[in-house]
PDB file of C-alpha atoms in Angstrom:
ATOM      1  CA  ALA A   1       9.829  13.821 -20.653  1.00 56.00           C
ATOM      2  CA  ALA A   2       8.451  10.632 -22.133  1.00 53.00           C
ATOM      3  CA  ALA A   3      10.563   7.482 -22.012  1.00 53.00           C
ATOM      4  CA  PRO A   4      11.742   6.115 -25.359  1.00 53.00           C
ATOM      5  CA  ASN A   5       9.509   3.447 -26.865  1.00 54.00           C
ATOM      6  CA  PRO A   6      11.102   0.091 -25.913  1.00 51.00           C
ATOM      7  CA  ALA A   7       9.252  -1.687 -28.734  1.00 52.00           C
ATOM      8  CA  ALA A   8      11.251   0.316 -31.273  1.00 52.00           C
ATOM      9  CA  ALA A   9      14.585  -1.065 -30.054  1.00 52.00           C
ATOM     10  CA  PRO A  10      15.727  -4.255 -31.807  1.00 54.00           C
ATOM     11  CA  LYS A  11      15.768  -7.298 -29.578  1.00 57.00           C
ATOM     12  CA  PHE A  12      19.120  -8.875 -28.837  1.00 57.00           C
ATOM     13  CA  GLY A  13      19.658 -11.913 -31.064  1.00 55.00           C
ATOM     14  CA  ALA A  14      16.732 -11.043 -33.345  1.00 55.00           C
ATOM     15  CA  LYS A  15      17.226 -11.937 -36.994  1.00 60.00           C
ATOM     16  CA  LYS A  16      17.860  -9.029 -39.284  1.00 64.00           C
ATOM     17  CA  PRO A  17      15.502  -8.997 -42.245  1.00 65.00           C
ATOM     18  CA  LEU A  18      16.999 -10.398 -45.424  1.00 71.00           C
ATOM     19  CA  GLY A  19      17.479  -8.141 -48.415  1.00 85.00           C
ATOM     20  CA  PRO A  20      15.640  -8.750 -51.679  1.00 91.00           C
ATOM     21  CA  PRO A  21      16.058 -12.285 -53.052  1.00 94.00           C
ATOM     22  CA  LYS A  22      18.376 -12.624 -56.073  1.00 94.00           C
ATOM     23  CA  CYS A  23      19.261 -15.417 -58.458  1.00 93.00           C
ATOM     24  CA  GLU A  24      21.137 -13.801 -61.298  1.00 95.00           C
ATOM     25  CA  TYR A  25      24.138 -14.377 -63.507  1.00 94.00           C
ATOM     26  CA  GLN A  26      26.940 -11.822 -63.809  1.00 92.00           C
ATOM     27  CA  THR A  27      28.919 -12.093 -67.037  1.00 88.00           C
ATOM     28  CA  ARG A  28      31.853 -10.304 -65.449  1.00 87.00           C
ATOM     29  CA  GLY A  29      33.485 -12.890 -63.230  1.00 86.00           C
ATOM     30  CA  PHE A  30      31.421 -15.793 -64.637  1.00 93.00           C
ATOM     31  CA  LYS A  31      29.437 -15.823 -61.399  1.00 96.00           C
ATOM     32  CA  TRP A  32      25.925 -16.725 -60.333  1.00 97.00           C
ATOM     33  CA  ASN A  33      24.727 -14.745 -57.293  1.00 97.00           C
ATOM     34  CA  VAL A  34      22.063 -16.486 -55.242  1.00 97.00           C
ATOM     35  CA  GLU A  35      21.166 -14.221 -52.325  1.00 97.00           C
ATOM     36  CA  ASN A  36      18.534 -13.995 -49.587  1.00 97.00           C
ATOM     37  CA  GLN A  37      16.518 -16.987 -50.802  1.00 96.00           C
ATOM     38  CA  THR A  38      14.060 -18.644 -48.404  1.00 95.00           C
ATOM     39  CA  ARG A  39      11.541 -21.452 -48.628  1.00 93.00           C
ATOM     40  CA  ASP A  40       8.884 -18.797 -49.366  1.00 93.00           C
ATOM     41  CA  THR A  41      10.775 -17.070 -52.212  1.00 93.00           C
ATOM     42  CA  CYS A  42      11.339 -20.266 -54.235  1.00 92.00           C
ATOM     43  CA  GLU A  43       8.894 -22.635 -55.882  1.00 91.00           C
ATOM     44  CA  ASN A  44       8.498 -25.658 -53.568  1.00 93.00           C
ATOM     45  CA  GLY A  45      11.402 -24.322 -51.454  1.00 93.00           C
ATOM     46  CA  VAL A  46      13.919 -25.099 -54.231  1.00 96.00           C
ATOM     47  CA  CYS A  47      16.015 -22.498 -56.046  1.00 96.00           C
ATOM     48  CA  LYS A  48      17.315 -23.905 -59.348  1.00 96.00           C
ATOM     49  CA  VAL A  49      20.502 -22.721 -61.056  1.00 97.00           C
ATOM     50  CA  GLU A  50      21.477 -24.052 -64.498  1.00 96.00           C
ATOM     51  CA  VAL A  51      25.184 -23.650 -65.163  1.00 96.00           C
ATOM     52  CA  ALA A  52      26.014 -23.521 -68.875  1.00 93.00           C
ATOM     53  CA  ASP A  53      29.813 -23.176 -68.756  1.00 95.00           C
ATOM     54  CA  PRO A  54      32.367 -24.988 -66.513  1.00 96.00           C
ATOM     55  CA  LYS A  55      34.109 -21.620 -65.926  1.00 96.00           C
ATOM     56  CA  GLN A  56      31.088 -20.409 -63.942  1.00 97.00           C
ATOM     57  CA  GLN A  57      30.905 -20.369 -60.166  1.00 97.00           C
ATOM     58  CA  VAL A  58      27.878 -20.124 -57.885  1.00 98.00           C
ATOM     59  CA  TYR A  59      27.998 -17.823 -54.853  1.00 98.00           C
ATOM     60  CA  ILE A  60      25.188 -18.460 -52.357  1.00 98.00           C
ATOM     61  CA  TYR A  61      24.765 -15.773 -49.674  1.00 98.00           C
ATOM     62  CA  LYS A  62      22.450 -15.358 -46.666  1.00 97.00           C
ATOM     63  CA  CYS A  63      19.926 -17.967 -47.714  1.00 97.00           C
ATOM     64  CA  ASP A  64      17.668 -19.509 -45.076  1.00 97.00           C
ATOM     65  CA  ASN A  65      15.796 -22.835 -44.996  1.00 97.00           C
ATOM     66  CA  VAL A  66      15.963 -23.475 -48.747  1.00 97.00           C
ATOM     67  CA  THR A  67      17.457 -26.010 -51.161  1.00 97.00           C
ATOM     68  CA  ILE A  68      19.724 -24.745 -53.942  1.00 98.00           C
ATOM     69  CA  GLN A  69      19.838 -27.195 -56.861  1.00 98.00           C
ATOM     70  CA  ILE A  70      22.694 -26.602 -59.325  1.00 98.00           C
ATOM     71  CA  THR A  71      22.804 -28.504 -62.616  1.00 97.00           C
ATOM     72  CA  GLY A  72      25.812 -28.629 -64.911  1.00 96.00           C
ATOM     73  CA  LYS A  73      29.559 -28.818 -64.379  1.00 97.00           C
ATOM     74  CA  LEU A  74      30.949 -25.720 -62.668  1.00 97.00           C
ATOM     75  CA  LYS A  75      34.178 -24.206 -61.366  1.00 97.00           C
ATOM     76  CA  SER A  76      33.177 -23.836 -57.697  1.00 98.00           C
ATOM     77  CA  VAL A  77      30.379 -23.409 -55.184  1.00 98.00           C
ATOM     78  CA  ILE A  78      30.595 -20.952 -52.284  1.00 98.00           C
ATOM     79  CA  LEU A  79      28.059 -21.046 -49.466  1.00 98.00           C
ATOM     80  CA  ASP A  80      28.348 -17.966 -47.221  1.00 98.00           C
ATOM     81  CA  SER A  81      26.317 -17.003 -44.110  1.00 98.00           C
ATOM     82  CA  CYS A  82      23.490 -19.468 -44.777  1.00 98.00           C
ATOM     83  CA  THR A  83      21.249 -21.256 -42.263  1.00 98.00           C
ATOM     84  CA  LYS A  84      19.452 -24.608 -42.620  1.00 97.00           C
ATOM     85  CA  CYS A  85      20.159 -24.818 -46.356  1.00 97.00           C
ATOM     86  CA  GLY A  86      20.848 -27.711 -48.655  1.00 98.00           C
ATOM     87  CA  VAL A  87      22.998 -27.429 -51.769  1.00 98.00           C
ATOM     88  CA  VAL A  88      23.046 -30.133 -54.441  1.00 98.00           C
ATOM     89  CA  PHE A  89      25.427 -29.908 -57.394  1.00 97.00           C
ATOM     90  CA  ASP A  90      26.805 -32.227 -60.072  1.00 95.00           C
ATOM     91  CA  THR A  91      30.554 -31.665 -60.455  1.00 96.00           C
ATOM     92  CA  ALA A  92      32.738 -28.889 -59.082  1.00 97.00           C
ATOM     93  CA  ILE A  93      36.099 -28.712 -60.860  1.00 97.00           C
ATOM     94  CA  SER A  94      37.827 -26.742 -58.106  1.00 97.00           C
ATOM     95  CA  ALA A  95      36.083 -26.741 -54.720  1.00 97.00           C
ATOM     96  CA  CYS A  96      33.049 -26.271 -52.540  1.00 98.00           C
ATOM     97  CA  GLU A  97      33.571 -23.652 -49.828  1.00 98.00           C
ATOM     98  CA  VAL A  98      31.302 -23.258 -46.809  1.00 98.00           C
ATOM     99  CA  VAL A  99      31.845 -20.175 -44.617  1.00 98.00           C
ATOM    100  CA  ASN A 100      29.895 -18.739 -41.647  1.00 98.00           C
ATOM    101  CA  CYS A 101      27.014 -21.221 -41.995  1.00 98.00           C
ATOM    102  CA  ARG A 102      24.785 -23.081 -39.542  1.00 98.00           C
ATOM    103  CA  GLY A 103      22.990 -26.388 -40.044  1.00 98.00           C
ATOM    104  CA  VAL A 104      23.715 -26.902 -43.744  1.00 98.00           C
ATOM    105  CA  GLN A 105      24.030 -29.900 -46.043  1.00 98.00           C
ATOM    106  CA  VAL A 106      26.098 -30.101 -49.213  1.00 98.00           C
ATOM    107  CA  GLN A 107      25.831 -32.905 -51.778  1.00 97.00           C
ATOM    108  CA  ALA A 108      28.068 -33.519 -54.769  1.00 96.00           C
ATOM    109  CA  THR A 109      26.195 -35.949 -57.033  1.00 96.00           C
ATOM    110  CA  ASN A 110      29.375 -36.559 -59.026  1.00 95.00           C
ATOM    111  CA  VAL A 111      32.787 -35.311 -57.837  1.00 95.00           C
ATOM    112  CA  CYS A 112      34.315 -32.373 -56.006  1.00 97.00           C
ATOM    113  CA  PRO A 113      38.039 -32.525 -55.205  1.00 97.00           C
ATOM    114  CA  SER A 114      38.019 -30.194 -52.202  1.00 97.00           C
ATOM    115  CA  PHE A 115      35.612 -29.115 -49.488  1.00 98.00           C
ATOM    116  CA  SER A 116      36.650 -26.093 -47.420  1.00 98.00           C
ATOM    117  CA  ILE A 117      34.678 -25.553 -44.202  1.00 98.00           C
ATOM    118  CA  ASP A 118      35.354 -22.401 -42.157  1.00 98.00           C
ATOM    119  CA  LYS A 119      33.489 -20.901 -39.170  1.00 98.00           C
ATOM    120  CA  THR A 120      30.559 -23.281 -39.678  1.00 98.00           C
ATOM    121  CA  ASP A 121      28.491 -25.024 -37.011  1.00 98.00           C
ATOM    122  CA  GLY A 122      26.640 -28.082 -38.239  1.00 98.00           C
ATOM    123  CA  ILE A 123      27.354 -29.451 -41.698  1.00 98.00           C
ATOM    124  CA  VAL A 124      26.903 -32.770 -43.465  1.00 98.00           C
ATOM    125  CA  VAL A 125      28.805 -33.323 -46.714  1.00 98.00           C
ATOM    126  CA  HIS A 126      27.377 -36.096 -48.905  1.00 97.00           C
ATOM    127  CA  ILE A 127      29.780 -37.609 -51.448  1.00 97.00           C
ATOM    128  CA  THR A 128      29.534 -40.408 -54.016  1.00 95.00           C
ATOM    129  CA  ASN A 129      31.623 -43.570 -54.437  1.00 92.00           C
ATOM    130  CA  GLU A 130      33.487 -41.854 -57.284  1.00 90.00           C
ATOM    131  CA  ALA A 131      34.456 -38.978 -54.991  1.00 92.00           C
ATOM    132  CA  ILE A 132      35.721 -40.997 -52.015  1.00 91.00           C
ATOM    133  CA  ALA A 133      39.304 -41.373 -53.279  1.00 90.00           C
ATOM    134  CA  THR A 134      39.641 -37.818 -54.598  1.00 93.00           C
ATOM    135  CA  SER A 135      37.797 -35.578 -52.105  1.00 95.00           C
ATOM    136  CA  SER A 136      39.624 -33.788 -49.319  1.00 96.00           C
ATOM    137  CA  PHE A 137      38.380 -31.638 -46.439  1.00 96.00           C
ATOM    138  CA  VAL A 138      40.065 -28.504 -45.086  1.00 96.00           C
ATOM    139  CA  THR A 139      38.434 -27.191 -41.921  1.00 96.00           C
ATOM    140  CA  SER A 140      38.956 -24.386 -39.432  1.00 95.00           C
ATOM    141  CA  LYS A 141      36.965 -22.895 -36.550  1.00 96.00           C
ATOM    142  CA  SER A 142      34.047 -25.261 -37.250  1.00 96.00           C
ATOM    143  CA  SER A 143      32.037 -27.813 -35.277  1.00 96.00           C
ATOM    144  CA  GLU A 144      29.502 -30.610 -35.785  1.00 97.00           C
ATOM    145  CA  MET A 145      30.968 -31.628 -39.151  1.00 97.00           C
ATOM    146  CA  ASN A 146      30.077 -34.980 -40.755  1.00 97.00           C
ATOM    147  CA  VAL A 147      30.666 -36.706 -44.070  1.00 97.00           C
ATOM    148  CA  SER A 148      28.387 -39.373 -45.526  1.00 97.00           C
ATOM    149  CA  TRP A 149      29.028 -41.809 -48.371  1.00 97.00           C
ATOM    150  CA  PRO A 150      27.671 -45.097 -49.740  1.00 95.00           C
ATOM    151  CA  ASP A 151      29.632 -48.235 -48.840  1.00 92.00           C
ATOM    152  CA  GLU A 152      30.220 -51.158 -51.233  1.00 90.00           C
ATOM    153  CA  ASN A 153      26.704 -52.493 -50.485  1.00 92.00           C
ATOM    154  CA  GLY A 154      25.010 -49.138 -51.127  1.00 90.00           C
ATOM    155  CA  GLU A 155      24.397 -48.526 -47.417  1.00 95.00           C
ATOM    156  CA  ILE A 156      24.917 -44.906 -46.391  1.00 96.00           C
ATOM    157  CA  LYS A 157      27.699 -44.472 -43.839  1.00 96.00           C
ATOM    158  CA  GLU A 158      28.354 -41.297 -41.852  1.00 97.00           C
ATOM    159  CA  ALA A 159      31.392 -40.264 -39.838  1.00 95.00           C
ATOM    160  CA  PRO A 160      32.437 -37.128 -37.979  1.00 95.00           C
ATOM    161  CA  ILE A 161      35.152 -34.900 -39.384  1.00 95.00           C
ATOM    162  CA  PRO A 162      37.484 -34.410 -36.404  1.00 94.00           C
ATOM    163  CA  GLU A 163      37.487 -31.030 -34.735  1.00 92.00           C
ATOM    164  CA  GLN A 164      39.738 -31.890 -31.804  1.00 91.00           C
ATOM    165  CA  PHE A 165      43.446 -32.639 -32.080  1.00 90.00           C
ATOM    166  CA  VAL A 166      46.395 -33.364 -29.803  1.00 93.00           C
ATOM    167  CA  HIS A 167      49.543 -31.367 -30.579  1.00 92.00           C
ATOM    168  CA  LYS A 168      53.014 -32.198 -29.257  1.00 94.00           C
ATOM    169  CA  LEU A 169      56.449 -30.710 -29.613  1.00 95.00           C
ATOM    170  CA  VAL A 170      58.729 -33.479 -30.920  1.00 95.00           C
ATOM    171  CA  ASN A 171      62.358 -32.818 -31.833  1.00 95.00           C
ATOM    172  CA  GLY A 172      61.717 -29.119 -32.432  1.00 94.00           C
ATOM    173  CA  SER A 173      58.619 -29.648 -34.586  1.00 95.00           C
ATOM    174  CA  VAL A 174      54.938 -29.560 -33.744  1.00 95.00           C
ATOM    175  CA  THR A 175      53.144 -32.822 -34.514  1.00 95.00           C
ATOM    176  CA  SER A 176      49.370 -33.241 -34.601  1.00 93.00           C
ATOM    177  CA  GLN A 177      47.138 -36.268 -34.192  1.00 93.00           C
ATOM    178  CA  VAL A 178      43.397 -36.675 -34.118  1.00 92.00           C
ATOM    179  CA  SER A 179      42.063 -36.874 -30.553  1.00 89.00           C
ATOM    180  CA  ASP A 180      41.225 -40.309 -29.140  1.00 88.00           C
ATOM    181  CA  LEU A 181      37.552 -39.245 -29.194  1.00 84.00           C
ATOM    182  CA  TYR A 182      37.411 -40.211 -32.880  1.00 81.00           C
ATOM    183  CA  HIS A 183      38.944 -43.698 -32.623  1.00 74.00           C
TER     184      HIS A 183
END
């Protein structure tokens, strides 16, 4: 009996091929779906989305090595399972969520009140002076997180978002403090 062809077996850790690229608007749910985009599927490596209504959200899924440029005020941006992507948007009324991503950058050119980062390794969030006082970051199961912003002289500053904490039991309650690594 002949041995099975080893070339036919998928290699461990090999990337699965992406599905067909999509950049389409769904009226139901007021949602843009941007899926499976790569540098090769977009003109100059940039996928452009023009939001016409602030009730719309943009869902970006399984994109690789591409920049997603969103113009117009929108409800929210969700970045899911993307690698080496950049997302630039004007104003998000609700939030920007980043889930299951690796090596991504997110930039709000105006304001975004909340950034949620979950199961992501390697992210830089760029915010404006206007957003400094109003933006918050909620993180879980993520690493290599940074935020950058312009200081009063226009110089770009960057700082890590802590991923290590010290927890103590004090008077029957758990207290948490950022690890000394970040001071």
